[in-house]
Short mmCIF file of C-alpha atoms and ligand atoms in Angstrom, two decimals:
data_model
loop_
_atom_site.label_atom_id
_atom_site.label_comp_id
_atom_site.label_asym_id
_atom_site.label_seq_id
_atom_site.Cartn_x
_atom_site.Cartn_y
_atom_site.Cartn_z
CA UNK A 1 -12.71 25.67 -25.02
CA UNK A 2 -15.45 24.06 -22.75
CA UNK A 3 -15.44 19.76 -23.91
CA UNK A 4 -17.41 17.07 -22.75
CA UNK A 5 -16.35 14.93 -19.50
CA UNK A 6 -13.24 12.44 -20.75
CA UNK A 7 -14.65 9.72 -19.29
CA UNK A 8 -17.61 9.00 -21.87
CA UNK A 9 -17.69 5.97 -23.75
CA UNK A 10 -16.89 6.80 -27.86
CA UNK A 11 -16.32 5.08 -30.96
CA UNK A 12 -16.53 7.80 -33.75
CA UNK A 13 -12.57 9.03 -33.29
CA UNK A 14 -11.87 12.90 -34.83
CA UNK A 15 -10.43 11.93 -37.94
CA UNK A 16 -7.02 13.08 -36.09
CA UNK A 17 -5.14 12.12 -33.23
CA UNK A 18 -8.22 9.99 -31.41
CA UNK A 19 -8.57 6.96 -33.77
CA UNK A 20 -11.75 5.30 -34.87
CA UNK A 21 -13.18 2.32 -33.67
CA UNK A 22 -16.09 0.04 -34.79
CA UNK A 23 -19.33 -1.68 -33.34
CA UNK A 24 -19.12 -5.62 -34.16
CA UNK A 25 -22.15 -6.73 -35.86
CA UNK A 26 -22.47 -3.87 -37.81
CA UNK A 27 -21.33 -4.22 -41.25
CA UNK A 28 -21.59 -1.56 -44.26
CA UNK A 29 -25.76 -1.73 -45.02
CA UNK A 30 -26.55 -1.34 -41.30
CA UNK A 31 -24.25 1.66 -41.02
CA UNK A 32 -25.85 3.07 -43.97
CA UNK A 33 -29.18 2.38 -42.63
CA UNK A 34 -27.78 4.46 -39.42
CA UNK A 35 -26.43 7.29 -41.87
CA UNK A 36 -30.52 7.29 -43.41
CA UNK A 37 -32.07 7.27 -39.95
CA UNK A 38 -29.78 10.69 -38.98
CA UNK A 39 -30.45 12.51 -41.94
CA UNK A 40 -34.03 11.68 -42.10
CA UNK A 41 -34.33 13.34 -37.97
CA UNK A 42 -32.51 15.82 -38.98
CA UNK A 43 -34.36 17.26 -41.94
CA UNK A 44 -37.32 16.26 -40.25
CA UNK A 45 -35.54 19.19 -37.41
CA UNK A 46 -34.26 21.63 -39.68
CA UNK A 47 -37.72 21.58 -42.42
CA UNK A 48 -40.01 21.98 -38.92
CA UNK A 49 -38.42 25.45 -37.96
CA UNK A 50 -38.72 26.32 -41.22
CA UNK A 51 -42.95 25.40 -41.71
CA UNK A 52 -43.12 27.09 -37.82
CA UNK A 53 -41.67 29.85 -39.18
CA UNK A 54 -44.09 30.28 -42.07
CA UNK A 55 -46.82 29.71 -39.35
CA UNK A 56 -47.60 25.98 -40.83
CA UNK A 57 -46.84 24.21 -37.76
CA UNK A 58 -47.30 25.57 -33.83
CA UNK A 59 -44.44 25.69 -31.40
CA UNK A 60 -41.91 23.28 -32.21
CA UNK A 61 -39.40 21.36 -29.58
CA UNK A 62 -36.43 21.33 -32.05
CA UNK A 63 -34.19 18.32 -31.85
CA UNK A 64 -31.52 19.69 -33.69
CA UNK A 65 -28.09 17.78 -31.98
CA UNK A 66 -30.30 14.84 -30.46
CA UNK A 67 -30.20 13.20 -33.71
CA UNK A 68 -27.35 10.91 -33.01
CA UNK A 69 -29.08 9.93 -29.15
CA UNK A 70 -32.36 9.20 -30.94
CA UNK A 71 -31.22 7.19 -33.87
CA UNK A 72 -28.72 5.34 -32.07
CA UNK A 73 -30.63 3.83 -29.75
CA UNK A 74 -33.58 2.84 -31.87
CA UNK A 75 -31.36 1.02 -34.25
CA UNK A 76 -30.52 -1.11 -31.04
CA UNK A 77 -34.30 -2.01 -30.48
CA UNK A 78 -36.17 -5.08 -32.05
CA UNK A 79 -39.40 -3.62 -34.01
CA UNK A 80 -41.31 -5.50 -31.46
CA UNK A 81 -39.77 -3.53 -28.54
CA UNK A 82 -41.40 -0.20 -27.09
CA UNK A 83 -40.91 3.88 -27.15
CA UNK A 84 -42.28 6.12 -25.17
CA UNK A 85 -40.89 9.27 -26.35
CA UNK A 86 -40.88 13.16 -24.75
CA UNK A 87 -41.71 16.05 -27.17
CA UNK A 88 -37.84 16.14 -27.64
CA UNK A 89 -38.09 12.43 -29.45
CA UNK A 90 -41.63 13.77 -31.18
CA UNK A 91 -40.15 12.30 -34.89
CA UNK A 92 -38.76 9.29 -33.64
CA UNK A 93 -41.55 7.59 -34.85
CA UNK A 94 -40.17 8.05 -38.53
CA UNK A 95 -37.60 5.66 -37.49
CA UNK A 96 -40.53 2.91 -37.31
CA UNK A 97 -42.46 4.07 -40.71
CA UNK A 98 -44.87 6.25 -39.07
CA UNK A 99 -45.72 8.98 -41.88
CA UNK A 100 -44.35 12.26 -41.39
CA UNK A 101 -47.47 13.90 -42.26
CA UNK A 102 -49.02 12.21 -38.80
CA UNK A 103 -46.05 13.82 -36.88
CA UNK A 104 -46.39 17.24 -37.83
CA UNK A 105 -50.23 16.93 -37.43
CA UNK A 106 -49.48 16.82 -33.85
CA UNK A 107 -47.22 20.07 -34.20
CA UNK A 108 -50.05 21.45 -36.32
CA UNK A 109 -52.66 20.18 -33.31
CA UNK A 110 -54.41 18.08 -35.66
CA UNK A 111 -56.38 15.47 -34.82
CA UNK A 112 -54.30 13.17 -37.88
CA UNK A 113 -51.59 13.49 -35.26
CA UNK A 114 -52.79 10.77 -33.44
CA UNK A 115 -51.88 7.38 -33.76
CA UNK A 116 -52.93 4.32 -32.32
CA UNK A 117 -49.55 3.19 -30.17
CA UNK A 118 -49.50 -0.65 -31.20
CA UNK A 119 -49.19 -0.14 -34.95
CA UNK A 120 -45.87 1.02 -34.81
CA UNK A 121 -44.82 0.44 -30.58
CA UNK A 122 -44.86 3.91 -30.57
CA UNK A 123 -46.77 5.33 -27.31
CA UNK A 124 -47.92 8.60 -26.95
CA UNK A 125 -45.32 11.77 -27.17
CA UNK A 126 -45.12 12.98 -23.76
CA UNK A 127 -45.44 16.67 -22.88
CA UNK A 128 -45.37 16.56 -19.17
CA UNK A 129 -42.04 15.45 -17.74
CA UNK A 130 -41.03 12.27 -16.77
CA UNK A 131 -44.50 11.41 -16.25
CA UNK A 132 -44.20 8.28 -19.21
CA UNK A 133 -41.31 6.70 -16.93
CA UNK A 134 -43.85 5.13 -14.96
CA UNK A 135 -45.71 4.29 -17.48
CA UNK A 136 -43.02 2.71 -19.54
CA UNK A 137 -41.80 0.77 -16.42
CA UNK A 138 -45.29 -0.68 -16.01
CA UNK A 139 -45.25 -1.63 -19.42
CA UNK A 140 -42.24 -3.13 -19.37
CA UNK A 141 -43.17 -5.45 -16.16
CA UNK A 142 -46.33 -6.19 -17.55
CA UNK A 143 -44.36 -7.66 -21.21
CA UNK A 144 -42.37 -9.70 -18.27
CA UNK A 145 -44.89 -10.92 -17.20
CA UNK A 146 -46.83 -12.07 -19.91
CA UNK A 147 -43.60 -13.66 -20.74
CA UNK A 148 -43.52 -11.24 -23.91
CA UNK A 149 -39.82 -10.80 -25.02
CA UNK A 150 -40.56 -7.08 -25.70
CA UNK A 151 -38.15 -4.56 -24.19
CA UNK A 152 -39.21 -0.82 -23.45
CA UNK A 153 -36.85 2.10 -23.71
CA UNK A 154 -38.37 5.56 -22.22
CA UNK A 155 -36.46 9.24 -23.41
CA UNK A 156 -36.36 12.15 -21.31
CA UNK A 157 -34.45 14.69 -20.12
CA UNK A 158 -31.59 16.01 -17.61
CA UNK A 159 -34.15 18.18 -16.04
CA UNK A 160 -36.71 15.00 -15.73
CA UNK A 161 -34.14 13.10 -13.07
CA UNK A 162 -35.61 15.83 -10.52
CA UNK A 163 -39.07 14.66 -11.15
CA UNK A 164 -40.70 12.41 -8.51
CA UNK A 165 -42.20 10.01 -11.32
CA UNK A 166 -38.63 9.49 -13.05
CA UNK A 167 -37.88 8.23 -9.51
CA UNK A 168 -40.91 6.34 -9.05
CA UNK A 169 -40.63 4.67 -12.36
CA UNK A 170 -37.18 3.53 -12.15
CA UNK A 171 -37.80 2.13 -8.60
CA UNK A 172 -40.28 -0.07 -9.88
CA UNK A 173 -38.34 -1.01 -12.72
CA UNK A 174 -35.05 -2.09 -10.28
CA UNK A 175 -37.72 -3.40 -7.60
CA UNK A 176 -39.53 -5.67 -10.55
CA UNK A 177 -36.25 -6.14 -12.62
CA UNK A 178 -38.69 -4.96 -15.60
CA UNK A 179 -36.73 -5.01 -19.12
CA UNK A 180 -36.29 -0.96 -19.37
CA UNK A 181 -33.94 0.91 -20.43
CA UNK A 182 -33.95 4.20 -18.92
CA UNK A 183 -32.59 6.76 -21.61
CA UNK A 184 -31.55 10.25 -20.36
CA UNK A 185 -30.74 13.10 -22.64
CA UNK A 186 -28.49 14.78 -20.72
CA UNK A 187 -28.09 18.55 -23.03
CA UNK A 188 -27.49 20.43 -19.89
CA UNK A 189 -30.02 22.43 -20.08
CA UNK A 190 -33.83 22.05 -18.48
CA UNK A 191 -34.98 24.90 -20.92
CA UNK A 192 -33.00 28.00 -18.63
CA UNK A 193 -31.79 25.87 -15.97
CA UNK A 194 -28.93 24.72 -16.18
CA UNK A 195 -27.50 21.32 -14.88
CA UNK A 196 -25.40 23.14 -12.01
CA UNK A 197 -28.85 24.28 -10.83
CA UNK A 198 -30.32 20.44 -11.41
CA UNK A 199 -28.39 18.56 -9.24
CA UNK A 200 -25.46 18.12 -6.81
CA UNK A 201 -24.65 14.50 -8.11
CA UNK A 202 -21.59 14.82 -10.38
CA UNK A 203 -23.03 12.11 -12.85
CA UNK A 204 -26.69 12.03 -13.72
CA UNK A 205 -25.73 7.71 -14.12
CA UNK A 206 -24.79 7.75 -10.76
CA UNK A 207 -28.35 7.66 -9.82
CA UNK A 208 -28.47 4.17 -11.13
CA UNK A 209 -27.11 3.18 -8.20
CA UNK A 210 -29.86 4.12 -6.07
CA UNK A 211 -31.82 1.85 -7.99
CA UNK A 212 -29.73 -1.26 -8.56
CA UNK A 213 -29.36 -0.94 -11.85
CA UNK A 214 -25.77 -0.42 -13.97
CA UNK A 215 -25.67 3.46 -15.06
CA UNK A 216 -23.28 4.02 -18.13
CA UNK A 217 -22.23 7.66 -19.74
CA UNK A 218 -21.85 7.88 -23.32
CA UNK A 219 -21.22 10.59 -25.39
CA UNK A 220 -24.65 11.42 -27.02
CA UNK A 221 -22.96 12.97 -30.36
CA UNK A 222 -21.49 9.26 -30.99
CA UNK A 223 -24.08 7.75 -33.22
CA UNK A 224 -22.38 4.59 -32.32
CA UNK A 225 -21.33 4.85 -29.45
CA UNK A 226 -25.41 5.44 -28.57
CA UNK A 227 -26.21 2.60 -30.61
CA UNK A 228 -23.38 -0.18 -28.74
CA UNK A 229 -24.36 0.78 -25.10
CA UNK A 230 -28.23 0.69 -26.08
CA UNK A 231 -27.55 -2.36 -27.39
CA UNK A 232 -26.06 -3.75 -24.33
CA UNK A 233 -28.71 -2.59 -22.25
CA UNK A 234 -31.60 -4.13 -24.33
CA UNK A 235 -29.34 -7.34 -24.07
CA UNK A 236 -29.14 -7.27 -20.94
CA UNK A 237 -33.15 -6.39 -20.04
CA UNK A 238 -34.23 -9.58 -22.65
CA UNK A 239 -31.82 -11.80 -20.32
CA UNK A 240 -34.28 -10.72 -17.50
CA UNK A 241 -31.35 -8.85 -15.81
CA UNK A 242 -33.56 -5.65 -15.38
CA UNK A 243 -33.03 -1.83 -16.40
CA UNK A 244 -29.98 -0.34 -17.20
CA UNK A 245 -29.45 3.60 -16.87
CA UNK A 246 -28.44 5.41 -20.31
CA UNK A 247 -26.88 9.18 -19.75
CA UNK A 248 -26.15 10.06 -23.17
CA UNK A 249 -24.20 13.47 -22.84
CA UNK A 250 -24.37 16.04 -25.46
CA UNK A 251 -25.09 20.22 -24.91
CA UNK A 252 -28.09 21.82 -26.23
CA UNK A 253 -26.90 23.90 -29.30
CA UNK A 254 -30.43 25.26 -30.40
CA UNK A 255 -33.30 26.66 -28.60
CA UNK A 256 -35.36 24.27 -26.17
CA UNK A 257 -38.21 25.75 -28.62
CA UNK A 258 -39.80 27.67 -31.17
CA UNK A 259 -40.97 29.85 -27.72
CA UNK A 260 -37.30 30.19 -25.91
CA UNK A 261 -34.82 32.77 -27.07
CA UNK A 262 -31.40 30.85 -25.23
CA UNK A 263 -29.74 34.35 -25.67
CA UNK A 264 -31.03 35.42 -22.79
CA UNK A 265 -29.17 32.93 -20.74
CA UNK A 266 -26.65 30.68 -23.12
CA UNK A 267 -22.93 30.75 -23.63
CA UNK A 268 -23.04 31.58 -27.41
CA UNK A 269 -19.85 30.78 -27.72
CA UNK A 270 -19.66 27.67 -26.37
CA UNK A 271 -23.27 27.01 -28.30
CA UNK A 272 -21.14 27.48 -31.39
CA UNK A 273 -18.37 24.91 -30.98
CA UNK A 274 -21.02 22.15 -29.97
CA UNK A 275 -22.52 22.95 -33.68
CA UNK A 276 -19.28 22.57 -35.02
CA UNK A 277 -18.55 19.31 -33.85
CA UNK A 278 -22.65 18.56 -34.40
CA UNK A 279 -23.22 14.40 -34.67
CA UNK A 280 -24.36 14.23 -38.50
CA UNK A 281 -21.15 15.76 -39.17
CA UNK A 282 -19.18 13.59 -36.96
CA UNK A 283 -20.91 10.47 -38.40
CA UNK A 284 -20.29 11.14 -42.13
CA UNK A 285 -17.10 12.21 -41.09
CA UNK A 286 -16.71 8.64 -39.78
CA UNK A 287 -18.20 6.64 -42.79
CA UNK A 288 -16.16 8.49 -45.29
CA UNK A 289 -13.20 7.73 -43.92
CA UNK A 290 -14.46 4.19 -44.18
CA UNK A 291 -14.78 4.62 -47.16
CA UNK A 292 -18.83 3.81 -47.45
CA UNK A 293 -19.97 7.43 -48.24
CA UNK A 294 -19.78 9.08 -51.14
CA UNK A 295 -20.77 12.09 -52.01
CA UNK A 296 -23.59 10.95 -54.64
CA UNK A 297 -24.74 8.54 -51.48
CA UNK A 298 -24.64 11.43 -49.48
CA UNK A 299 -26.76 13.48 -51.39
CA UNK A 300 -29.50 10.93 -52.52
CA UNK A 301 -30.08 10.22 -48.74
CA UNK A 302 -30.44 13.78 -48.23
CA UNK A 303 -32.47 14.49 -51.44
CA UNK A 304 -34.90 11.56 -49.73
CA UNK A 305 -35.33 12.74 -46.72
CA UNK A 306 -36.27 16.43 -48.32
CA UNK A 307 -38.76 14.55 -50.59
CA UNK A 308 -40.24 12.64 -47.89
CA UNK A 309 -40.85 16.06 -45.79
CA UNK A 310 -42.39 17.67 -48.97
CA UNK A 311 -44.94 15.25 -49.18
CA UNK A 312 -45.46 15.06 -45.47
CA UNK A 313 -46.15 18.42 -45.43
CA UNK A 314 -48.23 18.66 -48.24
CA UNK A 315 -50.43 15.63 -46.90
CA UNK A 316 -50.58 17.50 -43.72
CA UNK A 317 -51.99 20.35 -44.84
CA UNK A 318 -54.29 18.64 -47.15
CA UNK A 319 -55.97 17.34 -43.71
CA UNK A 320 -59.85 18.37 -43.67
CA UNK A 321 -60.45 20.96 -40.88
CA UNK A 322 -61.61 18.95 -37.72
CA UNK A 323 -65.53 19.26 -36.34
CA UNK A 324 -65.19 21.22 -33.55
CA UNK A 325 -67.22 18.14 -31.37
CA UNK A 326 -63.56 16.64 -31.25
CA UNK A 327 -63.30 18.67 -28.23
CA UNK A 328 -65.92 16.54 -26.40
CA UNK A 329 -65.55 13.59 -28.04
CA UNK A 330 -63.10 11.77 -25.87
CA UNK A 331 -63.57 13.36 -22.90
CA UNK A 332 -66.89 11.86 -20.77
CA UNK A 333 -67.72 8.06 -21.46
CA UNK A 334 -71.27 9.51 -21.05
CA UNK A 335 -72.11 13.41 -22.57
CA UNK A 336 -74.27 15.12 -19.92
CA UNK A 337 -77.00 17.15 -21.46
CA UNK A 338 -75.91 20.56 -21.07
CA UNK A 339 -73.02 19.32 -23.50
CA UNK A 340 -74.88 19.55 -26.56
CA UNK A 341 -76.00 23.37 -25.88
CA UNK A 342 -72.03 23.97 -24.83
CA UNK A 343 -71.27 22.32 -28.41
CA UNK A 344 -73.90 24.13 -30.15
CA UNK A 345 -72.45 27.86 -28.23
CA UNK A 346 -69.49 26.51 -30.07
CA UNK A 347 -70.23 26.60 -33.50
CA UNK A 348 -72.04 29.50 -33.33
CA UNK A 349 -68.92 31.63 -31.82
CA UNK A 350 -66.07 30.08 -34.36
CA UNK A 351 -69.19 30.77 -36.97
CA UNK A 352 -69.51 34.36 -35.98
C1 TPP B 1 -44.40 18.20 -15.03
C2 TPP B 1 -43.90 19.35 -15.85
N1 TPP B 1 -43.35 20.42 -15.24
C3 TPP B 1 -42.89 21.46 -15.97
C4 TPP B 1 -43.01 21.45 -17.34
C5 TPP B 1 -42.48 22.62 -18.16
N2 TPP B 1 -41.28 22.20 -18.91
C6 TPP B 1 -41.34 21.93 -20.23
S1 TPP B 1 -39.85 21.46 -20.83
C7 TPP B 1 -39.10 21.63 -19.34
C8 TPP B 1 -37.62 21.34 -19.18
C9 TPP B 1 -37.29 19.89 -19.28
O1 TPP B 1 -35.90 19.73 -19.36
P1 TPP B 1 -35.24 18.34 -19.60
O2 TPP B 1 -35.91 17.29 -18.78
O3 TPP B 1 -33.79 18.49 -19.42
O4 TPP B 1 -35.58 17.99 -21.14
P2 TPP B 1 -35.09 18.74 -22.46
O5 TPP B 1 -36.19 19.72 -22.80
O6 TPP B 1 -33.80 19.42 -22.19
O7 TPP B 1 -34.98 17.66 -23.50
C10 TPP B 1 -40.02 22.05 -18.37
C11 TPP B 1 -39.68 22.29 -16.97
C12 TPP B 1 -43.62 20.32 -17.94
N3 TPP B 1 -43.74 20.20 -19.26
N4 TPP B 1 -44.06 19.29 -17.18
MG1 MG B 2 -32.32 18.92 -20.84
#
C-alpha cells in the first residue's frame, strides 16, 4: 500500500496505534463549526456531479477529498482577510455566506454567478493557473501598505508551481514581505500529469526557500492539521513577517473533472485506499472519539447542508434567462457602431 510521505505534520491520529492530538484554542463549538464547514463542501461536491449529470450544471471541477485543505484553512482566516480561489476552491465561498445558488450559477455560466469580490473577500474563481498568485501578492502588499491588517491566502495547485506567475507572485511577496500565504494543493496530479513529471524537487515546500519564506508540509486530509499551520502562517503574515509556503499533501481520488476519465491514466487501486481514508471520515472519526458527535448531530448537519443545496439549486434555476447583450456589455468602455448590427445578427440567429 502506497501512503503519504511520514514527515507531514498531523493531528487527527487513526483511532489506533497513532494517537490523537488537539489544536489549542479550539474548544468543542469551533470544532463543530469545522465539522459544518466539511460537510457543507462536501455536499456542495457530491450534489454538483449529480445536477452535471442531469445536465443542470456545465463541467464541474469536483473537489471531492479537498474538503479538509479548503475548510481548514479558511477557519484560520479573519472574515476581513482575502481568497482568491482556483476552480478547485469554486465553493469556498459558502464558507463566507455566499449563497449557493450564486456558485452554481457560475457552473451553470450564469451571469447570477458573479459576485462583487468585497462583499464577502471573495475574489474572482480563477480558471487559468496560477495566474491569481500575482494578483493576490499585489493585494496583499497593497493591504500592507495601506496599513490594513488584512491577510491574503491564494489556492492552487501542484501543477501551478511550474507556472511562471506562481513564481512571479511569490517573489514579490518574499521581495515586499507582503502578508500571503501561499496555499498549494498538492493531489499529485496536474489533471494526467503526474507530480514525477512536475518537478525534480523532492518537496513542492522546498521552493519556499527560493523565496525566503518558511515552507511547511502538512497532510491535506488533516482538517486540523490544515487549520493549525494556516493559522501560523496568517500569524505570522499580520506580524509583518511576510508569506509563508503551505503544501498541503493529499492524492486526487476523483476525476480532475466532469470532462477527464482518470482511468485512462490512474492507479485505481491506489485511488481506492485514498477514498477510504477520505478527510470527512477521518474528521468525524476524530470528534466522535471526543466524544462531540453524535449521530443525531451528525445527521442534522448533513440534513442542512442537503437542504441548503436544494434551495440553491432551485434558486438557480429559477434565474431569468440572460439578454444575450451580456456578451458585449463588459467588454469595450465605448461600443463601436458595427456592435449594435453584430448584437442585432445575434438575436436573430438564437431566434431562428
Ligand atoms: C495557464 C493555463 N494553462 C493550462 C491550463 C489547462 N489546465 C486546466 S487544469 C490544469 C492542471 C492544473 O493542475 P494543478 O495545478 O495541480 O491543479 P489541480 O487541478 O490538481 O487542483 C491545466 C494544465 C489552464 N487552465 N491555464
Ligand atoms: Mg494538482
Amino acid at each position: 500500500m502506497q501512503v503519504l510521505p511520514e514527515d507531514l505534520r498531523r493531528v487527527i491520529g487513526d483511532g489506533d496505534a497513532v494517537p490523537d492530538g488537539e489544536v489549542e484554542g479550539l474548544g468543542e463549538r469551533e470544532l463543530l463549526d469545522l465539522y459544518r464547514s466539511l460537510v457543507l463542501l462536501r455536499t456542495y461536491d457530491e450534489r454538483s456531479l449529480v445536477y452535471h449529470r442531469q445536465g443542470r450544471i456545465g463541467t464541474y471541477a469536483i473537489f471531492w477529498g479537498h474538503e479538509a485543505m479548503q475548510a481548514g484553512s479558511v477557519h484560520a482566516l479573519a472574515d476581513g482577510d482575502w481568497i482568491f480561489p482556483s476552480y478547485r476552491e469554486s465553493a469556498i465561498g459558502l464558507l463566507r455566506g455566499m449563497p449557493v445558488s450564486t456558485v452554481l450559477s457560475w457552473w451553470r455560466g450564469h451571469p447570477a454567478g458573479w459576485w462583487n469580490p468585497a462583499d464577502y473577500n471573495v475574489a474572482s474563481i480563477c480558471v487559468p493557473i496560477g495566474t491569481h498568485v500575482p494578483h493576490a501578492a499585489g493585494f496583499a502588499w497593497g493591504a500592507k501598505l495601506k496599513g490594513d491588517s488584512a491577510v491574503a491566502i491564494a489556492y492552487f495547485g501542484d501543477g501551478a508551481t511550474s507556472e511562471g506567475s506562481f513564481h512571479e507572485g511569490a517573489n514579490l511577496a518574499g521581495v515586499m514581505r507582503a502578508p500571503l500565504v501561499l496555499f498549494c494543493n498538492n493531489n499529485q496530479w496536474a489533471i494526467s500529469t503526474p507530480l514525477s513529471a512536475q518537478t525534480a524537487a523532492s518537496a513542492l515546500a522546498d521552493k519556499a526557500v527560493g523565496y525566503g519564506m518558511p515552507g511547511v508540509r502538512v497532510d491535506g486530509g488533516d482538517v486540523l492539521a490544515v487549520y493549525e499551520a494556516t493559522r501560523e502562517a496568517v500569524e505570522r503574515a499580520r506580524a509583518g513577517d511576510g508569506p509563508t509556503f503551505v503544501e498541503a499533501v493529499t492524492y486526487r481520488c476523483a476525476p480532475h473533472a466532469t470532462a477527464d476519465d482518470p482511468s485512462a491514466y490512474i492507479d485505481a487501486e491506489r485511488v481506492e485506499e485514498e477514498r477510504a481514508r477520505e478527510c470527512v471520515g477521518r474528521y468525524e472519526g476524530y470528534l466522535r472519539r471526543l466524544g462531540v458527535l453524535t449521530d443525531a448531530q451528525a445527521d442534522e448537519v448533513k440534513e442542512w447542508a442537503l437542504e441548503l443545496m436544494r434551495e440553491g439549486i432551485a434558486a438557480a434555476e429559477a434565474e431569468p434567462e440572460p439578454d444575450v447583450s451580456l456578451v458585449f456589455e463588459h467588454a469595450y468602455a465605448e461600443p463601436w457602431a458595427a456592435l449594435r448590427t453584430d448584437l442585432d445578427e445575434l438575436r436573430r440567429v438564437l431566434d431562428a
